[in-house]
Coordinates of C-alpha atoms and ligand atoms in Angstrom, one line a residue:
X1 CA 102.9 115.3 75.3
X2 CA 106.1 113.5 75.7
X3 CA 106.1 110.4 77.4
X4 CA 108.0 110.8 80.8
X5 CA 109.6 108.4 82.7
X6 CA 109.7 107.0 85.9
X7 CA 112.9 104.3 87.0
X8 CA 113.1 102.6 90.0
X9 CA 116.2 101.5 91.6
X10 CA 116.6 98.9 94.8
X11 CA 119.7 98.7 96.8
X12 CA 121.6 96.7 98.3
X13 CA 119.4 93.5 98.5
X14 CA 116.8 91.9 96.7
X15 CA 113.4 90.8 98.3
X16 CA 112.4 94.6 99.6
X17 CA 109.2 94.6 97.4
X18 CA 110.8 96.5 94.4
X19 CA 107.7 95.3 92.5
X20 CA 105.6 96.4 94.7
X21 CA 106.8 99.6 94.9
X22 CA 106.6 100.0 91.3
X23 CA 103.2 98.7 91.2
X24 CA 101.9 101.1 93.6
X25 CA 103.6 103.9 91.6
X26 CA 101.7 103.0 88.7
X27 CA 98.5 102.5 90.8
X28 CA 99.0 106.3 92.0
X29 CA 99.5 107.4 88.5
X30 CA 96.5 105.7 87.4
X31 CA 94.5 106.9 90.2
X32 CA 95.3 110.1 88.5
X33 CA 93.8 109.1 84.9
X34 CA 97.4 109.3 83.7
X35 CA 98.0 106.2 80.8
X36 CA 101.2 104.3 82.5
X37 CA 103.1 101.0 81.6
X38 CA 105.4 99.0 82.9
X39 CA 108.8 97.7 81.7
X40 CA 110.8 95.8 83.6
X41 CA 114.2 95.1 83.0
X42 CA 116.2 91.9 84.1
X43 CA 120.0 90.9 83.4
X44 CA 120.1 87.4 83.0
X45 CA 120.5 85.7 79.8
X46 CA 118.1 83.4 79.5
X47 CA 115.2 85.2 76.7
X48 CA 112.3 84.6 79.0
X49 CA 111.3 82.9 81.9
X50 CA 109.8 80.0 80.4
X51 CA 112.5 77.5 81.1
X52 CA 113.3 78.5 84.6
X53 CA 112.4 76.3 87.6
X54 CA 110.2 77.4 89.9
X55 CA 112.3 76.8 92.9
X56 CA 114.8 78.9 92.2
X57 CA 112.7 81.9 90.2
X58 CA 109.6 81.7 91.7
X59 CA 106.2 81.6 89.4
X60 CA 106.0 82.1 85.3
X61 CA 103.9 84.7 84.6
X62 CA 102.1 83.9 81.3
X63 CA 100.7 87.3 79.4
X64 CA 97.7 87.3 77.0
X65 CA 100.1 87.6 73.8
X66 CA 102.0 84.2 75.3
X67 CA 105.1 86.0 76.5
X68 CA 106.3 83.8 79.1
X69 CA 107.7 86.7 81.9
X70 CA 108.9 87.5 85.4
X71 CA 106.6 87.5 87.9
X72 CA 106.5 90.7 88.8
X73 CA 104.4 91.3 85.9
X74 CA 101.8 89.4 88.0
X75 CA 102.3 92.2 90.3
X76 CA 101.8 94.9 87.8
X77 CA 98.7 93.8 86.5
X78 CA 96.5 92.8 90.0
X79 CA 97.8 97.0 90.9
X80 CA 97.2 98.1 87.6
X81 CA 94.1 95.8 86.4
X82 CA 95.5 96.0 82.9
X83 CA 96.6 93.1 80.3
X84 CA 100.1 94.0 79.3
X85 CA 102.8 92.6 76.8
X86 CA 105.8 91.1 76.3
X87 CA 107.7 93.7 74.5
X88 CA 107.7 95.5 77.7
X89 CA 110.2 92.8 79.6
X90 CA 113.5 93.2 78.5
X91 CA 116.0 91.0 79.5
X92 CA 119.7 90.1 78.8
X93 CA 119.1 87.6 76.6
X94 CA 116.8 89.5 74.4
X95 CA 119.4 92.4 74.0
X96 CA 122.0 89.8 73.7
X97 CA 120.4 87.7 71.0
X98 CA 119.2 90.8 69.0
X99 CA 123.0 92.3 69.2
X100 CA 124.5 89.2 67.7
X101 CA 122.3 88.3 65.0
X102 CA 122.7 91.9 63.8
X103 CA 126.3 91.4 64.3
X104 CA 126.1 88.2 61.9
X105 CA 124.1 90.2 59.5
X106 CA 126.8 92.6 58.9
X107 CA 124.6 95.7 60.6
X108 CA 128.0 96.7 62.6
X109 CA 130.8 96.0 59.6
X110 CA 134.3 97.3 60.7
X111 CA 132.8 98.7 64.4
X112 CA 133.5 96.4 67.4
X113 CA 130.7 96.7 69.6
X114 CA 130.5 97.2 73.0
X115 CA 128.2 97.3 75.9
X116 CA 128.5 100.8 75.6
X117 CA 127.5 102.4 73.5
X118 CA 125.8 99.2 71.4
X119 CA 124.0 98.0 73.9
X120 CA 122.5 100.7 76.0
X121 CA 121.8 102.6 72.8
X122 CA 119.4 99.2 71.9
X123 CA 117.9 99.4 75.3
X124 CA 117.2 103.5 75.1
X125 CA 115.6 102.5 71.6
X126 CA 113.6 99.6 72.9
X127 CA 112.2 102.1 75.3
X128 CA 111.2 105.3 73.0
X129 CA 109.9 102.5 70.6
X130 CA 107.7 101.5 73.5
X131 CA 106.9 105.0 74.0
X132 CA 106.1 105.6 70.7
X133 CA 103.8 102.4 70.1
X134 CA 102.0 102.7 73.3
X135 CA 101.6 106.6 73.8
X136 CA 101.9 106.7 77.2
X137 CA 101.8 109.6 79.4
X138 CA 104.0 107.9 82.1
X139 CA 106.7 104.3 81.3
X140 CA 107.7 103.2 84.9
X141 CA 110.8 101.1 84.6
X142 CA 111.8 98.7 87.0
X143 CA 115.5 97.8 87.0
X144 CA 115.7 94.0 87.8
X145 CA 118.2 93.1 90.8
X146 CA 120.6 95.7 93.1
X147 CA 122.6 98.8 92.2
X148 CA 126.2 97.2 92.3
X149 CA 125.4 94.2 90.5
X150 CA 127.3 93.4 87.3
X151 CA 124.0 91.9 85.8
X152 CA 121.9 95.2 85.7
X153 CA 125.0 97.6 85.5
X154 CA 124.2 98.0 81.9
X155 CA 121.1 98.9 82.2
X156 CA 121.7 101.4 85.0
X157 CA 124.0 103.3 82.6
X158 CA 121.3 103.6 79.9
X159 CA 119.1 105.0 82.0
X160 CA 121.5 107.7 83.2
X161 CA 121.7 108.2 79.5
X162 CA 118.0 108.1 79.2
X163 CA 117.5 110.9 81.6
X164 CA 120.0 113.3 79.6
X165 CA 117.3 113.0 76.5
X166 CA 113.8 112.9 78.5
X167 CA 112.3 114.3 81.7
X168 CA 113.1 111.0 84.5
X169 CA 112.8 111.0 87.9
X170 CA 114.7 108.1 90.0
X171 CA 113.3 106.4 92.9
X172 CA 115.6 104.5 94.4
X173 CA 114.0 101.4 97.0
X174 CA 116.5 100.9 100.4
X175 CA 116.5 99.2 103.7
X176 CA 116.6 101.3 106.7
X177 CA 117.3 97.8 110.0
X178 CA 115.7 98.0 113.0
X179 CA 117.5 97.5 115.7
X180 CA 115.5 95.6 117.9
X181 CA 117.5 95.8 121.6
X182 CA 118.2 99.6 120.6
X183 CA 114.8 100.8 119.3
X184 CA 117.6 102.9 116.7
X185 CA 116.9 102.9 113.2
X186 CA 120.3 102.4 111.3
X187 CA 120.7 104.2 108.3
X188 CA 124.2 103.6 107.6
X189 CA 123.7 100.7 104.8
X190 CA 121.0 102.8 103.0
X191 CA 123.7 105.4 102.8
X192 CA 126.2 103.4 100.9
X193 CA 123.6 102.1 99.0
X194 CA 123.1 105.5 97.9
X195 CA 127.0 106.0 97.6
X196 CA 127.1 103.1 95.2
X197 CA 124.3 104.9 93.0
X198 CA 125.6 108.1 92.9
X199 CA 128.8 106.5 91.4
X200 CA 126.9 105.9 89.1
X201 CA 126.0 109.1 87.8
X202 CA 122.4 108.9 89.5
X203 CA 121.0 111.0 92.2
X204 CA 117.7 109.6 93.4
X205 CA 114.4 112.0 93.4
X206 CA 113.1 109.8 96.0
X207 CA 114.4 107.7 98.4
X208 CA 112.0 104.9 99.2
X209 CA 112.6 103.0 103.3
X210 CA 111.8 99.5 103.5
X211 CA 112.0 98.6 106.9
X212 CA 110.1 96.6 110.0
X213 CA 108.3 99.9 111.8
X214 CA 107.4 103.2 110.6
X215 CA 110.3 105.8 109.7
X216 CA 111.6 108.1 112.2
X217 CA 111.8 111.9 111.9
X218 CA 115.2 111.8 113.1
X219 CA 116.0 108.7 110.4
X220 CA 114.4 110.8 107.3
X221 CA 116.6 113.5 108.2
X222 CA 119.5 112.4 107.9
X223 CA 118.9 110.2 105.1
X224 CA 117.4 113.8 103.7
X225 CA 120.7 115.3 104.1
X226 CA 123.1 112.3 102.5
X227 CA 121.0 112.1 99.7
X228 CA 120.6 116.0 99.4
X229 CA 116.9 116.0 99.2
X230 CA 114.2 117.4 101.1
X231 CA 112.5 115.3 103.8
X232 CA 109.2 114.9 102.2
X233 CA 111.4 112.8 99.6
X234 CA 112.1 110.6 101.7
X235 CA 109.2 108.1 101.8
X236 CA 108.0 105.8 104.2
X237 CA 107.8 101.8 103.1
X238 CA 107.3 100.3 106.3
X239 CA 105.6 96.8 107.2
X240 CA 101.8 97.0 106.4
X241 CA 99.2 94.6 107.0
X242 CA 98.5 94.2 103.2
X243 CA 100.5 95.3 99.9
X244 CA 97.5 96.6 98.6
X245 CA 98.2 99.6 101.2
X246 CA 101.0 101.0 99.7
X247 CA 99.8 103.3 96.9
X248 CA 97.8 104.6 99.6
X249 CA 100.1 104.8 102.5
X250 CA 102.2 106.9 99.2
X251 CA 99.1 109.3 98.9
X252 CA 99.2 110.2 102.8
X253 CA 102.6 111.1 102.2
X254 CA 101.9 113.4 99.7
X255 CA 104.5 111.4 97.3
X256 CA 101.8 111.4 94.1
X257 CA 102.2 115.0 94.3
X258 CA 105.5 115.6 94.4
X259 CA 106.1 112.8 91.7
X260 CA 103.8 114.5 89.2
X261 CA 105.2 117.8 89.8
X262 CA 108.7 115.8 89.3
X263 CA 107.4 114.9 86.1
X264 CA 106.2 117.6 84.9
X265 CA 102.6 116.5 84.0
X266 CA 99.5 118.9 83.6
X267 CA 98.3 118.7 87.0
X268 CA 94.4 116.8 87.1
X269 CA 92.5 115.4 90.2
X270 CA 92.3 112.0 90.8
X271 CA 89.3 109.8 90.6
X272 CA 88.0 109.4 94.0
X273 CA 85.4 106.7 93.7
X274 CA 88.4 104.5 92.0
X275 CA 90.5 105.4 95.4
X276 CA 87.7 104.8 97.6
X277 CA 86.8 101.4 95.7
X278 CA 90.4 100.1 96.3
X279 CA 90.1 101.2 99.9
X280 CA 87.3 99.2 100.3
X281 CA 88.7 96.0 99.3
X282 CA 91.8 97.0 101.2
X283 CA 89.9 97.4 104.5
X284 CA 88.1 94.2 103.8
X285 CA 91.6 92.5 103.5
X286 CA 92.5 93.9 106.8
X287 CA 89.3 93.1 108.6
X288 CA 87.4 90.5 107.0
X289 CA 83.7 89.6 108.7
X290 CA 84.1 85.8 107.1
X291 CA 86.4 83.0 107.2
X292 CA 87.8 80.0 105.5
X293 CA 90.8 77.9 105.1
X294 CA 91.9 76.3 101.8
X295 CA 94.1 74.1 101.3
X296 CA 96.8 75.2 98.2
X297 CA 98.1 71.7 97.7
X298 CA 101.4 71.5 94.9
X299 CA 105.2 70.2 94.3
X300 CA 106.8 73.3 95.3
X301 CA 105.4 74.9 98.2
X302 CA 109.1 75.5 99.9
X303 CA 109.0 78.0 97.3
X304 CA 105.5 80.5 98.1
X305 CA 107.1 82.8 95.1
X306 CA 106.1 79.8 93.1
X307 CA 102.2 79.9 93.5
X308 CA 102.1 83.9 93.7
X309 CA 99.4 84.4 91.2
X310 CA 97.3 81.9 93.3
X311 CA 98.1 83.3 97.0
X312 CA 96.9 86.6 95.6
X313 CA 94.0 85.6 93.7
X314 CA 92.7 84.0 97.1
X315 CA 93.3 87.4 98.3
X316 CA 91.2 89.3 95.5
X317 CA 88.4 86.6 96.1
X318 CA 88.4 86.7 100.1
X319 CA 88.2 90.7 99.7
X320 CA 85.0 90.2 97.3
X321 CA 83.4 87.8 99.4
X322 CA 84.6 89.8 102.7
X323 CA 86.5 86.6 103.7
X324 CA 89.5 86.0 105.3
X325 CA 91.3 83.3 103.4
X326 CA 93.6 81.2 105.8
X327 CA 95.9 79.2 103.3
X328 CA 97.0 76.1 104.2
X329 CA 100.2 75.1 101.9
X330 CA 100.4 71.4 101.8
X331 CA 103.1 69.4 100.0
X332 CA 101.4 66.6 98.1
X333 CA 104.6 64.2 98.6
X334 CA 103.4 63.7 102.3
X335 CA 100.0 62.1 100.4
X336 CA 101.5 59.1 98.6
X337 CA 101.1 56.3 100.4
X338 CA 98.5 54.0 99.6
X339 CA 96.5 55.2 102.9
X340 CA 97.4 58.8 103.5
X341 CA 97.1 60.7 107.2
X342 CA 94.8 63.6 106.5
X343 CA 94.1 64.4 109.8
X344 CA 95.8 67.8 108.4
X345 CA 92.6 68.3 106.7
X346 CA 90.6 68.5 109.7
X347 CA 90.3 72.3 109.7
X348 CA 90.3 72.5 105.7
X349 CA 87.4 74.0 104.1
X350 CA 88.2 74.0 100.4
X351 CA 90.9 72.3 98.3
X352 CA 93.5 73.6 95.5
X353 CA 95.4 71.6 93.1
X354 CA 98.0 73.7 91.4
X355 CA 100.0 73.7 88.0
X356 CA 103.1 71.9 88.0
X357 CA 105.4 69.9 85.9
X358 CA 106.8 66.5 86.0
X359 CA 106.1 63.2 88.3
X360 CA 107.1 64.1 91.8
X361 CA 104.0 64.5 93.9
X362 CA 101.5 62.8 91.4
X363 CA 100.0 60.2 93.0
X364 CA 99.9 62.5 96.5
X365 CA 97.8 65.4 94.5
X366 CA 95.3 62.0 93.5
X367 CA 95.0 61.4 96.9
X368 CA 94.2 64.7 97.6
X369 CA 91.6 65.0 95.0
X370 CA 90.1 61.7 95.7
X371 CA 89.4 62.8 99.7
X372 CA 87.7 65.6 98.8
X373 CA 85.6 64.5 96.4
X374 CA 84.8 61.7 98.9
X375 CA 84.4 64.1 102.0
X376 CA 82.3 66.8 99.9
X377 CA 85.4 69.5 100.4
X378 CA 84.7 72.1 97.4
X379 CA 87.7 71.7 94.9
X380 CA 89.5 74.0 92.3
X381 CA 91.3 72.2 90.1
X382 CA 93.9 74.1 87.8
X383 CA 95.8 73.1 85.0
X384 CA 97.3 69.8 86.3
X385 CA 94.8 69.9 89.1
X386 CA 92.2 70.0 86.3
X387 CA 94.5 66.8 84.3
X388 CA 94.5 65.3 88.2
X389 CA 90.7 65.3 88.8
X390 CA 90.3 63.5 85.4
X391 CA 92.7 60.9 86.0
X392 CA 91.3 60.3 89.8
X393 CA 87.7 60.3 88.4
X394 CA 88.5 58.0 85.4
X395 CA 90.2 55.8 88.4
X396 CA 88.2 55.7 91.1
X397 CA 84.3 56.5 89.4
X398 CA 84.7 54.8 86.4
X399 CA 87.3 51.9 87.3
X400 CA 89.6 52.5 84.5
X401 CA 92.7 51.0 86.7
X402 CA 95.8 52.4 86.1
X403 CA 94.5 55.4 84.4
X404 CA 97.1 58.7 84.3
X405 CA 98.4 60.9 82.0
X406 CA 101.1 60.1 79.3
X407 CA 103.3 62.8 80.9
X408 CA 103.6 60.6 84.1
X409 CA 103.3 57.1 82.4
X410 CA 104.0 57.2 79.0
X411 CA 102.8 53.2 78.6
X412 CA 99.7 53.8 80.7
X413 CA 96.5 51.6 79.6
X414 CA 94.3 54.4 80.0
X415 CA 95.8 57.9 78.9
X416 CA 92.9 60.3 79.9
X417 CA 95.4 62.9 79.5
X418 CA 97.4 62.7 76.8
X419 CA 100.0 65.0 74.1
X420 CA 98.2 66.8 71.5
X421 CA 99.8 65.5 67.4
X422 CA 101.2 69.1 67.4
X423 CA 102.8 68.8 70.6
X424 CA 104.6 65.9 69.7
X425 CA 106.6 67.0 66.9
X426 CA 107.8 69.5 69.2
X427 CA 111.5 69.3 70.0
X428 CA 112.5 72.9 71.4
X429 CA 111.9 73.9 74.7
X430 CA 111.4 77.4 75.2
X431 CA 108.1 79.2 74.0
X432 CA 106.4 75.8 72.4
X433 CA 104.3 74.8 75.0
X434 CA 99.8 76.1 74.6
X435 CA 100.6 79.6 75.9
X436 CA 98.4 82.2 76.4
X437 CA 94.8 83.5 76.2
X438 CA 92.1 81.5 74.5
X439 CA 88.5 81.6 74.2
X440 CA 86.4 78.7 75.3
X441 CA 82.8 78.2 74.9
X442 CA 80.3 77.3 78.0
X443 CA 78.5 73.8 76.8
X444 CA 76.3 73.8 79.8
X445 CA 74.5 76.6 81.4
X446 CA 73.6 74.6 84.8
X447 CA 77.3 74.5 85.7
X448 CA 79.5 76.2 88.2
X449 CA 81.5 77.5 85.4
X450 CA 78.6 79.3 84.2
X451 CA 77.4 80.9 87.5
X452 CA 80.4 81.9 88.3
X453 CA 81.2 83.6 84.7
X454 CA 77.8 84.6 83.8
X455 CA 78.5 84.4 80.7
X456 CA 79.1 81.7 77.5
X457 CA 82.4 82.6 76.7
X458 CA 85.7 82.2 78.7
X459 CA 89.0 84.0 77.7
X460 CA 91.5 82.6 80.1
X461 CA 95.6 81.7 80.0
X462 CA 97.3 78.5 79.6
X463 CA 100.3 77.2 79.7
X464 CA 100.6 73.5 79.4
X465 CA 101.5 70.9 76.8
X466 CA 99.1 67.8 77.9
X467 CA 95.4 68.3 77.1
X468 CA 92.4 66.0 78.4
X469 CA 91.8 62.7 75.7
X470 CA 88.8 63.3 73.9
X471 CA 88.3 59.3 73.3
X472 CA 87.3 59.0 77.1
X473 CA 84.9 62.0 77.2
X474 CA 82.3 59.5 76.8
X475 CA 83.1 57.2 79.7
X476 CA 84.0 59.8 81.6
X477 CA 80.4 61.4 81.1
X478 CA 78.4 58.5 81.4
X479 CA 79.2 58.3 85.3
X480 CA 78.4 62.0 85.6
X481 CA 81.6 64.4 84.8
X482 CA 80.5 67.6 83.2
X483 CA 82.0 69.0 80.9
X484 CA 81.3 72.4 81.1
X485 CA 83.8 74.8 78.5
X486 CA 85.2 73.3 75.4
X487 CA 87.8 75.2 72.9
X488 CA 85.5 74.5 69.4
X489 CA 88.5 75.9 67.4
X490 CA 90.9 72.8 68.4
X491 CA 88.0 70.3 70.2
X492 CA 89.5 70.6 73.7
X493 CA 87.9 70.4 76.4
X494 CA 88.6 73.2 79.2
X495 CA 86.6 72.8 82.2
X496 CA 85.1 69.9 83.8
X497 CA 83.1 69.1 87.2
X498 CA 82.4 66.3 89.4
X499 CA 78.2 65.8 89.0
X500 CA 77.7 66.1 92.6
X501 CA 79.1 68.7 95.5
X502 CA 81.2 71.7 94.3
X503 CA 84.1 70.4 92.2
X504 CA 85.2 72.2 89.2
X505 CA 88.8 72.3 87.4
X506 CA 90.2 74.2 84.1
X507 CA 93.1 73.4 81.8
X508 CA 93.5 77.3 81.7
X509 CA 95.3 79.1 84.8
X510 CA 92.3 81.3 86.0
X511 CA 94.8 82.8 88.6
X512 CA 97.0 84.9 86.1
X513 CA 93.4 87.3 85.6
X514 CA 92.8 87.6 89.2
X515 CA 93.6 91.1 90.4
X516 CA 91.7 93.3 93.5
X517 CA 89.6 95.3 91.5
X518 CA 88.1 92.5 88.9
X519 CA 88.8 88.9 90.9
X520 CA 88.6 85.8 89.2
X521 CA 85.2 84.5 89.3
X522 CA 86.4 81.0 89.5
X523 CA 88.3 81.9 92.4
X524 CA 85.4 83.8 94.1
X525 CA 83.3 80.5 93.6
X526 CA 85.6 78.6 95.5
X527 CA 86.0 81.1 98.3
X528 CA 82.1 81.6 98.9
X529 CA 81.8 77.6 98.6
X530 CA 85.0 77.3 101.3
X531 CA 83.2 79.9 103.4
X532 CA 79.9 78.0 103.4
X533 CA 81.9 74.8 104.3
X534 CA 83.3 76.4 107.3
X535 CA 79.6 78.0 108.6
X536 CA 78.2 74.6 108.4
X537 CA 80.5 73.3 110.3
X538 CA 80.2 76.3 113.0
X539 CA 76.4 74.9 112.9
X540 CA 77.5 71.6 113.4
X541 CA 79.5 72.6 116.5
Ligands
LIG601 N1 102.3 69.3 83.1 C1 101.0 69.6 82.6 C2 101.1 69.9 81.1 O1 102.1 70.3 80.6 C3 100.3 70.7 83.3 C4 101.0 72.0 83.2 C5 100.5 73.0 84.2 O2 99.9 72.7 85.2 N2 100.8 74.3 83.9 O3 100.1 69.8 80.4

């Protein structure tokens, strides 16, 4: 059969869960056996994510096949608990790149091209060549940013023109306000957001409602009538207690089966153990019998979008160990000075170190590492949190003063961490940096990492230039680090753990696997290790 199409549209602002939404159609889709993908489609210029700050763009999401991409693919793939690709984000930059480097090679001679029909043509053939590599019964495309914005107008277009060639049903994501002092629900913006998109040649098969409390009868209608759809269409996307609701909050409005008659599939029943599995973990999310709080310590914790793959793994991980996860976000600039306050870490039963880039908030994520370790407060250590416990171990077990990583002292005395011969050569930015999945071996079987894997080999996702020095693996060692994983292929070490108490850190970024129905086992570790903290202290009480 013919792969059909599914696009989804948000209007009039960003931040009303467009990912979500698409995630959740994809769930319900695959609930249903159907084979669904993603693409998503985003209309800046820049050719990936990979040199965007995460203050202003929230996380890079690293894929298997080192595509560094928006973070919404983070979304898609804890729903969807597949690995997907990197030919399936398509941004501005890639079209625009592709377009003038064919340009230069003559491909257009005597045309002048234009965004239309040049451009969407390339985006409509980007799509059927994803169709046709991937065989997929169902693409659901997410269209980056609002209807009305010059950035994603392009893409709007081709899919109008995408819809005159394939069976494609629209779903267009809008904001129904509360009004508070009222109890009214306004629907007057979600009708010119709708205005704007018929403009636009589209008319929306669905109309999806964000808003604070659950849709009105008398607020479906008469968005039923602007939008000249039937009520049933118009679906219900109020506030829930977890994300992980929505596909089935879709299923009790009978919006898979309206969206598969839409699309014209051959009808099939879905899998009801996989729906009942998910609702289990759900329910555990909502009521949880344990507890525990860790502590997420990083550089940008302003910005939550920044550590999304980790907020969600602790959520995947408290729903297998039925354990509320309280996070505790803590800056690690407050931690800097030579004797830090952690009376904030009263009430902390387990400790993060996060990824991050450059030298702000060093020395403060040392500290950090250095007080648990002392106060036997189970760590996780990833990426620079794994660089972070070498450095404060190397420091403060094994006396090597003034020990650090060449990324944050480049004439250190003691580089424990330091650039890899290939990485130094490098002198482009974008795309050079160790991406992606790679296997590790297990060196030790009497190590967290192994009881939490089960299993001698490790495939998890990097991104990172700095790799631990193998010339103090020795020293390090002889006071008790583990090392637990190494790389054989390239002699890198990947995980390591303090000898006593449960600390254990990974160059890798275990958090980009994590997803509801197959958490990461690192993460799960952590949680049952937090949870345990926080029962002996009950005890203690
Ligand atoms: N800045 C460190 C490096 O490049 C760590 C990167 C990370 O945490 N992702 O190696």
């Amino acid at each position: 059969m013919q792969t059909k199409y599914v696009v989804v549209l948000g209007s009039l602002m960003s931040g009303l869960g467009k990912g979500v939404v698409t995630s959740s159609i994809l769930k319900l889709l695959d609930f249903y056996g159907y084979k669904v993908f993603p693409v998503k489609f985003d209309g800046y210029l820049n050719y990936d994510c990979g040199t965007m700050n995460p203050y202003q763009h929230g996380e890079v999401f690293v894929l298997d096949d080192k595509s560094e991409v928006d973070m919404d693919f983070g979304i898609y793939e804890r729903f969807l608990n597949k690995s997907l690709t990197g030919d399936l984000s398509i941004t501005g930059g890639k079209l625009f790149s592709t377009i003038t480097s064919k340009e230069r090679q003559g491909e257009y001679l005597g045309e002048d091209i234009q965004i239309i029909p040049h451009l969407t043509n390339d985006i409509i053939k980007r799509i059927e060549g994803i169709s046709e590599a991937k065989r997929p019964d169902v693409l659901v495309i997410e269209v980056g940013g609002t209807v009305g914005d010059i950035e994603n107008s392009y893409f709007i277009e081709a899919m109008r023109q995408l819809s005159l060639k394939h069976d494609v049903v629209f779903v267009n994501l809008t904001y129904v306000h509360d009004l508070k002092l009222t109890g009214e629900q306004k629907t007057k913006p979600a009708q010119i957001g709708l205005r704007l998109l018929l403009q636009d040649g589209i008319r929306p098969n669905f109309l999806i409602c964000r808003a604070s409390s659950k849709l009105l009868e008398s607020t479906k209608e008469k968005l039923a009538m602007f939008a000249n759809l039937n009520k049933e269409r118009v679906i219900d996307d109020s506030d829930l207690l977890t994300l992980y609701s929505l596909p089935l909050q879709f299923m009790k409005q009978d919006f898979d089966r309206l969206l598969i008659k839409d699309l014209g599939l051959a009808p099939r029943s879905p899998d009801r153990k996989k729906i009942s599995a998910w609702k289990m973990k759900v329910d555990r999310i909502i009521s949880p019998k344990r507890e525990a709080t860790i502590a997420v310590v990083g550089k940008y914790t302003s910005m939550r979008d920044a550590y999304a793959s980790v907020k969600e793994a602790l959520v995947h991980s408290g729903a297998e160990a039925d354990s509320k996860i309280n996070i505790k976000w803590v800056e690690s600039t407050d931690f800097e000075s030579r004797l830090p306050d952690f009376s904030a870490f009263r009430d902390v039963d387990g400790v993060i170190v996060t990824g991050g880039f450059g030298t702000r908030g060093i020395e403060g994520m040392v500290n950090i590492i250095r007080h648990s370790r002392e106060n036997g407060l189970p760590y996780l250590g990833l990426c620079l949190g794994m660089q972070l416990m070498a450095v404060e171990f190397a420091r403060n077990v094994c006396g090597l003063r003034g020990a650090n990583s060449s990324e944050f002292d480049k004439g250190a005395k003691y580089k424990i961490i330091d650039l890899l011969p290939s990485q130094r050569k490098i002198d482009k930015m974008g795309g050079t940096m160790r991406l992606g999945s790679q296997e590790c071996d297990v060196v030790d079987k009497d190590t967290i990492t192994y009881r939490s894997y089960k299993s001698m080999a490790i495939r998890e996702r990097h991104r990172h230039r700095y790799e631990f020095n193998n010339k103090f693996k020795k020293t390090l060692m002889a006071k008790g680090l583990k090392v637990a994983a190494v790389n054989r292929q390239f002699n890198l070490v990947e995980f390591i753990e303090w000898p006593v108490g449960f600390g254990v850190a990974t160059q890798s970024h275990p958090e980009l696997k994590s997803r509801l129905e197959t958490p990461s086992p690192l993460f799960v570790s952590l949680v049952e290790a937090a949870v345990s903290h926080h029962e002996r202290k009950d005890l203690k009480r």
